[in-house]
Tab-separated table of C-alpha atoms in Angstrom:
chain	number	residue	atom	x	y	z
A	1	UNK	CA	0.000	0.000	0.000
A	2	UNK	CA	1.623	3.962	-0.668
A	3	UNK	CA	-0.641	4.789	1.729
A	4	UNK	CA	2.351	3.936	4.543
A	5	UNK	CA	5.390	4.374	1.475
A	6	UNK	CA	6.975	7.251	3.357
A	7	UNK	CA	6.160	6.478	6.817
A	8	UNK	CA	9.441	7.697	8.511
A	9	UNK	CA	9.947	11.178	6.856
A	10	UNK	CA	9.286	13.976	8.656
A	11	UNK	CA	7.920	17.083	6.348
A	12	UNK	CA	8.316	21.228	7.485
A	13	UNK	CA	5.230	22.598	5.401
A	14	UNK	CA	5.687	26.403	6.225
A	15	UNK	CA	3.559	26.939	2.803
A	16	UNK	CA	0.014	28.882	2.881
A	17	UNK	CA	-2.575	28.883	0.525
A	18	UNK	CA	-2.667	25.830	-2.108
A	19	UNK	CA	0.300	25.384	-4.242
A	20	UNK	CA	2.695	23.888	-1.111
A	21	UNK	CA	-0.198	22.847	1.044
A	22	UNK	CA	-1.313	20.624	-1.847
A	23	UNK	CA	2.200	19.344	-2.212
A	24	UNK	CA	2.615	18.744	1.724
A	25	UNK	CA	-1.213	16.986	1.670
A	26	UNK	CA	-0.151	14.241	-1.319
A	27	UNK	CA	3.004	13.310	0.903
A	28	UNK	CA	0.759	13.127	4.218
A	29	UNK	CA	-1.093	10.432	2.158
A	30	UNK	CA	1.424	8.902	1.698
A	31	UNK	CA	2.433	8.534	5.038
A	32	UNK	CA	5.208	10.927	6.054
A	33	UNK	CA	4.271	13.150	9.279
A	34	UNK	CA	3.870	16.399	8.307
A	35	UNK	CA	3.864	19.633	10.414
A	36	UNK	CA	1.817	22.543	9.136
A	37	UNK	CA	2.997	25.826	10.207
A	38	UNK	CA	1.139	28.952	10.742
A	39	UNK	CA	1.616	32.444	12.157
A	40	UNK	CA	0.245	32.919	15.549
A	41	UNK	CA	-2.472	35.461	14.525
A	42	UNK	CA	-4.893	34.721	11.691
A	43	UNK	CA	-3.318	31.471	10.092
A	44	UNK	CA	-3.430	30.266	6.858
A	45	UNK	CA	-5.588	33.337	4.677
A	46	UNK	CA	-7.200	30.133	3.448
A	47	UNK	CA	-9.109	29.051	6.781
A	48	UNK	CA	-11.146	32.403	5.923
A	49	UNK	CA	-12.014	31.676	2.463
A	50	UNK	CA	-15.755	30.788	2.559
A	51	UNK	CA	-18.603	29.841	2.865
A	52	UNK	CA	-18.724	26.812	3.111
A	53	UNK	CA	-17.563	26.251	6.683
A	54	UNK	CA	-17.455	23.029	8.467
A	55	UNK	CA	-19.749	22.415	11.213
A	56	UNK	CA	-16.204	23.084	13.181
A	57	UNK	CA	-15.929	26.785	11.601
A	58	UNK	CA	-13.148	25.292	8.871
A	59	UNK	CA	-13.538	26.167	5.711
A	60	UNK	CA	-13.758	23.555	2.813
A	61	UNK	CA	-10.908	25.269	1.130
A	62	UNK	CA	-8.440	24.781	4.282
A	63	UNK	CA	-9.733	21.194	4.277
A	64	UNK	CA	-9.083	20.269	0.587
A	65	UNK	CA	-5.059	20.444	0.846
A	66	UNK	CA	-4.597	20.401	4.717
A	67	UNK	CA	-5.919	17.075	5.982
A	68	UNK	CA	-3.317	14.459	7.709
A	69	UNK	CA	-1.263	17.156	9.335
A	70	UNK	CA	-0.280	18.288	12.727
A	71	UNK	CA	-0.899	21.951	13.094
A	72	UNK	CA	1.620	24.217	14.964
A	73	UNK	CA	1.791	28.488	15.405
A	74	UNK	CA	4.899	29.954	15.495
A	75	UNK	CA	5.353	33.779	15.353
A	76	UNK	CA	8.246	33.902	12.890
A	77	UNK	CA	8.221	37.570	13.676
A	78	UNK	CA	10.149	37.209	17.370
A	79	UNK	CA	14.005	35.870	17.615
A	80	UNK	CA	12.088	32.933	19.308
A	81	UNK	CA	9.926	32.069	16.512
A	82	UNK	CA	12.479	31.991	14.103
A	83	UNK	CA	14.910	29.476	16.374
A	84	UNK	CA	11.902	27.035	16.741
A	85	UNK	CA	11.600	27.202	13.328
A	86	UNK	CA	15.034	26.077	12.509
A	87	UNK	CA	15.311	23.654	15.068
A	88	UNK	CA	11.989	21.804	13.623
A	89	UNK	CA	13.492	22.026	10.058
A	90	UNK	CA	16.337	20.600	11.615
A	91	UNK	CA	14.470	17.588	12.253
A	92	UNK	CA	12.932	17.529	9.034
A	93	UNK	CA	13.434	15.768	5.801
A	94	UNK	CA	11.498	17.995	3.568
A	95	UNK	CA	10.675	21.820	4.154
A	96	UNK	CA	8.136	23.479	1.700
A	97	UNK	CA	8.159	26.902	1.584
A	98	UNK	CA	6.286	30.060	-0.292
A	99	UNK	CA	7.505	33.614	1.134
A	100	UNK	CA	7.986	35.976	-1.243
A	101	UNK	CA	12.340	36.697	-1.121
A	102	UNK	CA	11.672	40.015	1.520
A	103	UNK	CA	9.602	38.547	3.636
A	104	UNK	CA	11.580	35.308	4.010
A	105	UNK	CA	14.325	36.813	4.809
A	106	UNK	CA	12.657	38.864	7.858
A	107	UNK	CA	11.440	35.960	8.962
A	108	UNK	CA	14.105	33.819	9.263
A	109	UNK	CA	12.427	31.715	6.215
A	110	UNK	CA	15.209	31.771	3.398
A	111	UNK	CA	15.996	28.146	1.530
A	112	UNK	CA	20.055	29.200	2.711
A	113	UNK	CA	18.770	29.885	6.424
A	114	UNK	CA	17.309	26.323	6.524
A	115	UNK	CA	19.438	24.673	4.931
A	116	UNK	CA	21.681	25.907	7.404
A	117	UNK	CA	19.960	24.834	10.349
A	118	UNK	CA	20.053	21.303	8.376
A	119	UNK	CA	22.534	20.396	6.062
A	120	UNK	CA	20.706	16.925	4.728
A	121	UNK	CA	16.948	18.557	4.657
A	122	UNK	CA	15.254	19.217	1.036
A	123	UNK	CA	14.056	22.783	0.755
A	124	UNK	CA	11.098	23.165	-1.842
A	125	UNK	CA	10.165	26.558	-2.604
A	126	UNK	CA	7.638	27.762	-4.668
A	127	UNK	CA	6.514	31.384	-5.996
A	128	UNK	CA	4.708	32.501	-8.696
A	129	UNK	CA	8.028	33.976	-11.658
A	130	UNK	CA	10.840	32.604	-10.481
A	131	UNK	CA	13.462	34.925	-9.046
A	132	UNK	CA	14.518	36.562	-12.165
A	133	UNK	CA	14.394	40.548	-12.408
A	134	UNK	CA	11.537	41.508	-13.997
A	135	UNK	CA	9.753	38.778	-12.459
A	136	UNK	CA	10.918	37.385	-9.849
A	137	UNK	CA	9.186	40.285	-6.865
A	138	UNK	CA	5.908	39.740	-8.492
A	139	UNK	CA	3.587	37.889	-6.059
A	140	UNK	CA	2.151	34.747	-7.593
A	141	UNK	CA	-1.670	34.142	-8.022
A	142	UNK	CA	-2.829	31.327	-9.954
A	143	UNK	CA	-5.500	33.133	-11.880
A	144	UNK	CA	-2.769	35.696	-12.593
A	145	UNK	CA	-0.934	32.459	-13.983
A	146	UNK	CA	-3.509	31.091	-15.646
A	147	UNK	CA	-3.569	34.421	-17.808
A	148	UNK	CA	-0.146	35.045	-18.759
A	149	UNK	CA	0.538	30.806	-19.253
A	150	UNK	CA	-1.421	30.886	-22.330
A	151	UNK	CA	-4.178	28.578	-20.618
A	152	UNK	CA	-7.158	31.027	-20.579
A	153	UNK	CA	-6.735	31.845	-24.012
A	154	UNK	CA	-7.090	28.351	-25.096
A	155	UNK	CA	-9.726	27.704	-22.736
A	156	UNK	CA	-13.765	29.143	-23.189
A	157	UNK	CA	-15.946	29.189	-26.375
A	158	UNK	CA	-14.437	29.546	-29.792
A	159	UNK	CA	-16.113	33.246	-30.549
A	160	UNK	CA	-15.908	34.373	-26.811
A	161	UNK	CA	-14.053	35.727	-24.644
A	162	UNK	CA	-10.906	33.673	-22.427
A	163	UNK	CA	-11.855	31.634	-19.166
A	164	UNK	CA	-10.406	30.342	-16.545
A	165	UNK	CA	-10.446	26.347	-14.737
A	166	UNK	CA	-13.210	25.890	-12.677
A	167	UNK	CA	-10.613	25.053	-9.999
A	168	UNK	CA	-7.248	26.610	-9.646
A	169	UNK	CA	-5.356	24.560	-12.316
A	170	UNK	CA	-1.836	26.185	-11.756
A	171	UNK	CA	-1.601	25.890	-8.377
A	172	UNK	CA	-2.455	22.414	-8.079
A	173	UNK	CA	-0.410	20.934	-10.888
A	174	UNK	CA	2.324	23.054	-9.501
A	175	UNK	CA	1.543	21.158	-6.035
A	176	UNK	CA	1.882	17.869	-7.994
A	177	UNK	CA	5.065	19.191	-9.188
A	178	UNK	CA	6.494	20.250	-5.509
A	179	UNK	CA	5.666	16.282	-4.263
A	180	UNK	CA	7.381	14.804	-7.590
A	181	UNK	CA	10.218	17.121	-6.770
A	182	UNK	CA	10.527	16.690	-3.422
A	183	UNK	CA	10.596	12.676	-3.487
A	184	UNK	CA	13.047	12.989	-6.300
A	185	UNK	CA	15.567	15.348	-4.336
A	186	UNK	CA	14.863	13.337	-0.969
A	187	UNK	CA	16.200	10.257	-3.383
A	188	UNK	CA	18.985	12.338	-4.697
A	189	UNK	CA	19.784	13.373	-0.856
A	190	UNK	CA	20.048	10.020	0.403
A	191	UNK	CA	22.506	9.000	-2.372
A	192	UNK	CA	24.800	11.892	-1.968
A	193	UNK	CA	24.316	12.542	1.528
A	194	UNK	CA	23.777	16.381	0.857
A	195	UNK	CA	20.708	18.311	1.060
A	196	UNK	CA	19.649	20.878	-1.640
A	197	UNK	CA	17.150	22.839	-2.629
A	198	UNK	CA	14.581	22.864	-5.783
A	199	UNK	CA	12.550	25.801	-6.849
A	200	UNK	CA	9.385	25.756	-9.128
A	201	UNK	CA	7.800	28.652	-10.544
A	202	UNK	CA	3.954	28.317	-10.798
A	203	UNK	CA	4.329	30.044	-14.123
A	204	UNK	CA	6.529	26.998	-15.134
A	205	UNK	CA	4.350	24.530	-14.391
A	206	UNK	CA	1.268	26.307	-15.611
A	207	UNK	CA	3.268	26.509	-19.505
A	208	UNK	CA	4.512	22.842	-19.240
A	209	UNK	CA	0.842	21.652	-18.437
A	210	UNK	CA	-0.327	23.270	-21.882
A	211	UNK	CA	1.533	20.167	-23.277
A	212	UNK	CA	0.178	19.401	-26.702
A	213	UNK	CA	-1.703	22.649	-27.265
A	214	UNK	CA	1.851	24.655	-26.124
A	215	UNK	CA	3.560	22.045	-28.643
A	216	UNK	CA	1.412	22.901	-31.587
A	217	UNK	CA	2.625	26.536	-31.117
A	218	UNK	CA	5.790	25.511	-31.200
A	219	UNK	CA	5.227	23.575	-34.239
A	220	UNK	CA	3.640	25.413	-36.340
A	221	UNK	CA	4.724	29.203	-34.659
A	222	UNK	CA	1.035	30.035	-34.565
A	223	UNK	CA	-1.687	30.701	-31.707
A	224	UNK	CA	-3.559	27.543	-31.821
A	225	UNK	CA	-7.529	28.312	-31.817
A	226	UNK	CA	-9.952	28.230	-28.653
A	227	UNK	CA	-11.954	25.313	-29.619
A	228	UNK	CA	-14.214	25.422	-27.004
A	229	UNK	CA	-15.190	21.948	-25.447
A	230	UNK	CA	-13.872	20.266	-28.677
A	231	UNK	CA	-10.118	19.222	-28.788
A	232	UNK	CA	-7.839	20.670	-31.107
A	233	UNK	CA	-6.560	17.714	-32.997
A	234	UNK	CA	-9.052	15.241	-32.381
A	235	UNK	CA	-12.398	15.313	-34.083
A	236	UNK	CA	-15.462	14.086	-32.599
A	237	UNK	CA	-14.095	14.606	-29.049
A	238	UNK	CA	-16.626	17.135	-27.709
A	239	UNK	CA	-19.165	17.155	-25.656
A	240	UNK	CA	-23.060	17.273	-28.040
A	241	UNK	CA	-26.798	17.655	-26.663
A	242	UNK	CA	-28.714	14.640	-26.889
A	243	UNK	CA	-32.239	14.433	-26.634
A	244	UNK	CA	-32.645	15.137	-23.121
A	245	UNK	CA	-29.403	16.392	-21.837
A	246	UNK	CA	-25.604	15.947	-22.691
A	247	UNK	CA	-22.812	13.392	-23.376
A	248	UNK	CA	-19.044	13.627	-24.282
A	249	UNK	CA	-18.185	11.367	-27.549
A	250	UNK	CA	-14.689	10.792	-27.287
A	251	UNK	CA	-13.620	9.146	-30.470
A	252	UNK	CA	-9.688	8.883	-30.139
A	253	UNK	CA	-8.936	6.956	-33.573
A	254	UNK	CA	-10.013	5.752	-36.521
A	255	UNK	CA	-11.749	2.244	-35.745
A	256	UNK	CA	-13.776	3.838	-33.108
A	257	UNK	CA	-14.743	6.264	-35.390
A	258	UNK	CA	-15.806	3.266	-37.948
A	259	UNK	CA	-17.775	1.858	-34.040
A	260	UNK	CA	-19.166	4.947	-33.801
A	261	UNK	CA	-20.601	5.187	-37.500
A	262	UNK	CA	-22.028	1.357	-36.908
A	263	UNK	CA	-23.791	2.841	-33.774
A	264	UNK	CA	-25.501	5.203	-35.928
A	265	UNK	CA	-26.538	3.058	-39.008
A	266	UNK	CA	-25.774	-0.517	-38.335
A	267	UNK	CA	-28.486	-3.143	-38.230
A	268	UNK	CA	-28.713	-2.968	-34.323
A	269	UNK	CA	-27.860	1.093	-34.472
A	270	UNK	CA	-29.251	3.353	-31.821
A	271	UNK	CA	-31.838	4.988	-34.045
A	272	UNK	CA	-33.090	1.971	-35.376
A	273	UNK	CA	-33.263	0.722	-31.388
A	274	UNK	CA	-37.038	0.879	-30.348
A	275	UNK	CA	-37.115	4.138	-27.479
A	276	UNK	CA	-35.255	6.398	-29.656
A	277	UNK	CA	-36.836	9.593	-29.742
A	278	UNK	CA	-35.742	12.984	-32.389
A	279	UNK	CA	-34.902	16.307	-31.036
A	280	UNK	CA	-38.948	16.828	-30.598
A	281	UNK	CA	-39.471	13.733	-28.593
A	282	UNK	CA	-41.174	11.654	-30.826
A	283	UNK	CA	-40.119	8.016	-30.728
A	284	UNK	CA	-38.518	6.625	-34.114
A	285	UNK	CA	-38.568	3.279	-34.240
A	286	UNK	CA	-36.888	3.240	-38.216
A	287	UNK	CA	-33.237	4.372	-39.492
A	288	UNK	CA	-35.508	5.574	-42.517
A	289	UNK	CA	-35.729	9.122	-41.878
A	290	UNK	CA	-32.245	9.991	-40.901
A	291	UNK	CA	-30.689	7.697	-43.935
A	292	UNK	CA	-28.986	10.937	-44.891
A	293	UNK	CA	-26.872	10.835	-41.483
A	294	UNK	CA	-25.450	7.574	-42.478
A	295	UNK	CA	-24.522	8.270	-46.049
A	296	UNK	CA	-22.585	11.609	-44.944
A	297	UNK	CA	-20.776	10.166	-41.767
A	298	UNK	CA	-19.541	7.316	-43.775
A	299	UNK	CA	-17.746	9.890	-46.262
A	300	UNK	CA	-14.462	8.121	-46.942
A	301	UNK	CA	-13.144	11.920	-46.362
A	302	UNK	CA	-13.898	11.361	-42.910
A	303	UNK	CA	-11.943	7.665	-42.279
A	304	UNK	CA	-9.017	9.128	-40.883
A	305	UNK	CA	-8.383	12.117	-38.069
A	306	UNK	CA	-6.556	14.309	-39.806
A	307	UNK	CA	-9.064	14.482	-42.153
A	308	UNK	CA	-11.979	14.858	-39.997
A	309	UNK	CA	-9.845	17.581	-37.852
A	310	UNK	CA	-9.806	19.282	-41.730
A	311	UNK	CA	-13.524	19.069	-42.277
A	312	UNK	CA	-14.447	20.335	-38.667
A	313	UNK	CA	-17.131	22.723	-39.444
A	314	UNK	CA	-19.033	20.193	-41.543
A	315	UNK	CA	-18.896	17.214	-40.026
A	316	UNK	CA	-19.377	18.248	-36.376
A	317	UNK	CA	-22.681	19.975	-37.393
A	318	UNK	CA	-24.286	16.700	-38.662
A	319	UNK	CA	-22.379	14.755	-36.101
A	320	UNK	CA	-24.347	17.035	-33.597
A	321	UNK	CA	-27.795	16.332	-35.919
A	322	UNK	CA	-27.657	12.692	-35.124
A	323	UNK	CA	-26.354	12.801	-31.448
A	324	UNK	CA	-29.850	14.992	-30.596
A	325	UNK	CA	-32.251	11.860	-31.788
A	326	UNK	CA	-31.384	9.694	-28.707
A	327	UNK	CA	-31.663	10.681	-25.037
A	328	UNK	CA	-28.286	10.504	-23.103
A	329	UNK	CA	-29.166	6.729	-21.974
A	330	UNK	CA	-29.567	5.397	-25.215
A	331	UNK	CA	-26.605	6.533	-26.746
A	332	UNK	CA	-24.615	5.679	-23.498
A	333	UNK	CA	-25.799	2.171	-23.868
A	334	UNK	CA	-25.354	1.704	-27.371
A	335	UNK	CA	-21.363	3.301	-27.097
A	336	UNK	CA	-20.388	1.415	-24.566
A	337	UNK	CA	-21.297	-2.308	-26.117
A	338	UNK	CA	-19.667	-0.730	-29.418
A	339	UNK	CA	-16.600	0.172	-27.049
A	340	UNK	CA	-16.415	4.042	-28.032
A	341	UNK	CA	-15.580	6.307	-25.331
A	342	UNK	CA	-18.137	8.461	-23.670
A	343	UNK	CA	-19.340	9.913	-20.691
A	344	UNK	CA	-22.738	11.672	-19.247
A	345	UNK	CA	-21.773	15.714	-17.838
A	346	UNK	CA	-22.833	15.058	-14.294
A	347	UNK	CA	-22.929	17.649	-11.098
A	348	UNK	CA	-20.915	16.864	-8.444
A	349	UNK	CA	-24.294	16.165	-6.332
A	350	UNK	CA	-24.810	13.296	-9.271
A	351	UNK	CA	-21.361	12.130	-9.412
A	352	UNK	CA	-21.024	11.553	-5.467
A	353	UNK	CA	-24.424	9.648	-5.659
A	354	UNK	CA	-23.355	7.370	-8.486
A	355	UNK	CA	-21.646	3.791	-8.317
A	356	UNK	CA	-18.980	5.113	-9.750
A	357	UNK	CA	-18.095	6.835	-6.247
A	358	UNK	CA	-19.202	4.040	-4.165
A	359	UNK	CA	-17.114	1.663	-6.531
A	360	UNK	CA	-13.809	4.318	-6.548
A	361	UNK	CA	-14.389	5.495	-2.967
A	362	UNK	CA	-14.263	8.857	-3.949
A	363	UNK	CA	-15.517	10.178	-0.521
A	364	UNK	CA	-13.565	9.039	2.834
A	365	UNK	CA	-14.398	10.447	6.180
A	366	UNK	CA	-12.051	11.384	8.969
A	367	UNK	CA	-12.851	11.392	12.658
A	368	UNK	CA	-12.432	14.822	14.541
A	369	UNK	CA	-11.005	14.510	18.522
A	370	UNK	CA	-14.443	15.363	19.509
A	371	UNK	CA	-16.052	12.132	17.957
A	372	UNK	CA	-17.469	13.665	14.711
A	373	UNK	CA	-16.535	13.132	11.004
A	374	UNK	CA	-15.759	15.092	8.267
A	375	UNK	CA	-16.156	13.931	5.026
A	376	UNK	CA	-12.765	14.556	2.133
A	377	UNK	CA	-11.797	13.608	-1.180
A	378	UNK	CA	-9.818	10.175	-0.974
A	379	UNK	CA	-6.385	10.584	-2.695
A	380	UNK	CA	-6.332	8.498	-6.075
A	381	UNK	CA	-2.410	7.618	-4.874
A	382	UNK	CA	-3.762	5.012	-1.983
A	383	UNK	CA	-6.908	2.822	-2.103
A	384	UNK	CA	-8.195	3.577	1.305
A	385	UNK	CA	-7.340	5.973	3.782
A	386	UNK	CA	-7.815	6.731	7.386
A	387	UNK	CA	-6.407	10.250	8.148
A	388	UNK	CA	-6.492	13.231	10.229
A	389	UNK	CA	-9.042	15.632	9.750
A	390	UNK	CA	-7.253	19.032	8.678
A	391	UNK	CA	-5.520	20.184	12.055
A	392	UNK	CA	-7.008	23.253	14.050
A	393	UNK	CA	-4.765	26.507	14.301
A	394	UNK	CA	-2.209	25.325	16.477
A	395	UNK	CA	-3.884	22.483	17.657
A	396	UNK	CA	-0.963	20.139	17.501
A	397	UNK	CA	1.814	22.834	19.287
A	398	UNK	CA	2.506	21.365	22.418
A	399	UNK	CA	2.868	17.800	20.870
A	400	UNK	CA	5.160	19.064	18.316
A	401	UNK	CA	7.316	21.272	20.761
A	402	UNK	CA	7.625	18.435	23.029
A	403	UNK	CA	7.882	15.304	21.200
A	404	UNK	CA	9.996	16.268	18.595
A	405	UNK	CA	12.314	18.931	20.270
A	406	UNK	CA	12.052	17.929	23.555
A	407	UNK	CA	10.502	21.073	25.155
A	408	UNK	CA	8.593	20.986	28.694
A	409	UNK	CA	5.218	21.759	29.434
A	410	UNK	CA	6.579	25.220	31.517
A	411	UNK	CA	8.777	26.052	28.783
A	412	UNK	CA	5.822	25.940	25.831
A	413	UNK	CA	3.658	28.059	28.838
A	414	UNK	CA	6.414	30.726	28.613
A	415	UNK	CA	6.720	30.626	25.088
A	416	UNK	CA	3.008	30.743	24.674
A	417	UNK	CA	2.796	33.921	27.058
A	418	UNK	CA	5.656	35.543	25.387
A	419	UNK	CA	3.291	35.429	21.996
A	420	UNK	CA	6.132	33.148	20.159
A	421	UNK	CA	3.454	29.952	20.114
């Protein structure tokens, strides 16, 4: 199981927001302990950002990239703060980290002050440019990132304006990116017996996720078009209105393009198929009326991708012509024994009641100290998981202070009066 793969390896997530917190949630589920730090005062901005609250006041936004950690307050601002902070990264493997360069090194936070205080740890840092000069002082927001990485302008309807994810794409892929890294370097570490430290640029990862719509730029040295919910080099792979609702056709070569075509006008097609209704719900129990369907999709211009990617804007229109005669169930049916992808456009009220979710265990619950649950989104990296809720501001101080360095209960009371903890 990876659910207990890194048991052993203790993790510094001084990170806020998403980006690191992502990063330091994927290696909680994977086992390591890992301490989330936060400033004495308000916390992480992201316990505010709501509604929705928890019935325990924490926001679902907090609890999406937080969960499996112990939670500790250090005021980074006092002399105090800043020696707790190296003496727990000196007892760390991995430290993630996301100050902007002056306020890291105010607070004691710099990749060279911690690596410092320990010579063998992994510092991870992330901001939003880099740290070049025109850049690099920028502060980093992923729909910022979104904008400038090309991503928006290749995402939202062909003859409207550019849109965003509906979650915040950079950030998390560059979270991905910060685990990836981190295991790699913490591999690297062990081999040569030196730490180091890696920096990612959300910006970077934002471009390098464009992948083949990026590469097809580079190509051809042109701005690929906004296509919409249709893919740029694949055609039919869209999403089309069916009688009563939606459904993606995702036809990713040639001989399920030839399936698809049978599903249409074959002996057993779906509009032959008793229950198959037209655009006005009338039930068609005959392939007679929409012969002309047939006889255009099997075109021989249309056999092979490249050539249907050519004839877009007339084949997608009668391609969208048939797909309306059939509710959503029919033509789910009838694709899936012909084995061409598809899939219905669900809410995530439908796809949390489906048995797809009670097959893939999409929802997991973890028990709070006070007996009641709180329900998460399992981690596709382990089949089933048990963990922490997302920790309470500070709630795991004390345990930290004292089990890791060795601090006694009067000595966390002063430090607590003093305002460092």
């Amino acid at each position: 199981m990876l659910g207990q793969s890194l048991a052993g390896i203790r993790v510094l997530d001084a990170s806020r927001v998403l980006a690191g917190p992502f990063a330091g949630q994927i290696l909680a589920d994977l086992g390591a302990e890992v301490l989330k730090i936060e400033d004495t005062s308000e916390g992480d901005e992201t316990r505010g950002w709501g509604p929705p609250f928890g019935e325990d006041g924490t926001s679902a936004y907090f609890a999406s990239c937080n969960r499996g950690k112990k939670g500790v307050t250090l005021n980074l601002k006092t002399p105090r703060g800043r020696e707790l902070l190296h003496a727990l990264a000196a007892k760390c493997d991995i430290v993630l980290l996301n100050f902007r360069a002056a306020s890291a090194a105010g607070l004691g936070a710099t990749p060279e002050a911690l690596l410092a205080a320990n010579p063998k740890a992994v510092i991870v840092t992330l901001s939003g440019y880099g740290s070049g000069p025109a850049w690099g002082a920028k502060p980093g927001y992923d729909f910022a990132v979104q904008g400038i990485s090309g991503m928006m302008a290749a995402t939202g309807p062909k003859d409207g304006r550019p849109h965003k994810f509906g979650v915040a794409i950079a950030d998390l892929v560059t979270g991905h990116y910060a685990a990836i890294a981190a295991l790699a370097a913490l591999r690297e570490r062990d081999r040569s017996g030196q730490g180091l430290v890696v920096e990612l640029a959300l910006v970077d990862c934002a471009v390098a996720t464009m992948a083949n719509v990026a590469q097809a730029h580079l190509t051809t040295g042109k701005a690929p078009a906004r296509v919409g919910n249709a893919h740029l080099q694949i055609v039919p792979y869209e999403m089309f209105e069916t009688a009563d609702g939606w459904l993606i056709l995702a036809v990713g070569n040639d001989r399920q393009w030839r399936e698809f075509c049978g599903v249409v006008a074959g002996p057993e097609g779906i509009l032959t198929a008793k229950g198959a209704k037209d655009a006005k719900g009338v039930e068609r129990t005959s392939f007679a009326p929409f012969a002309p369907f047939a006889v255009k999709l099997h075109d021989i211009r249309y056999a092979r991708n490249q050539d249907r990617v050519r004839f877009r804007d007339e084949l997608v229109p009668q391609i969208a012509g048939v797909m309306r005669l059939a509710s959503t169930a029919a033509w789910r049916q009838a694709l899936d024994a012909a084995g061409v992808p598809n899939g219905p456009v669900w809410t995530l009220p439908e796809l949390f009641a489906s048995d797809l979710a009670t097959e893939r265990n999409f929802r997991i619950f973890a028990r709070r100290a006070d007996g009641s649950e709180v329900a998460l989104v399992r981690s596709p990296l382990v089949e089933s998981l048990d963990p922490a809720p997302p920790p309470a501001r500070g709630e795991h101080t004390d345990e930290v202070l004292s089990g890791i360095l060795g601090l006694e209960s009067g000595a966390i009371a002063r430090l607590r009066a003093e305002g460092v903890v």
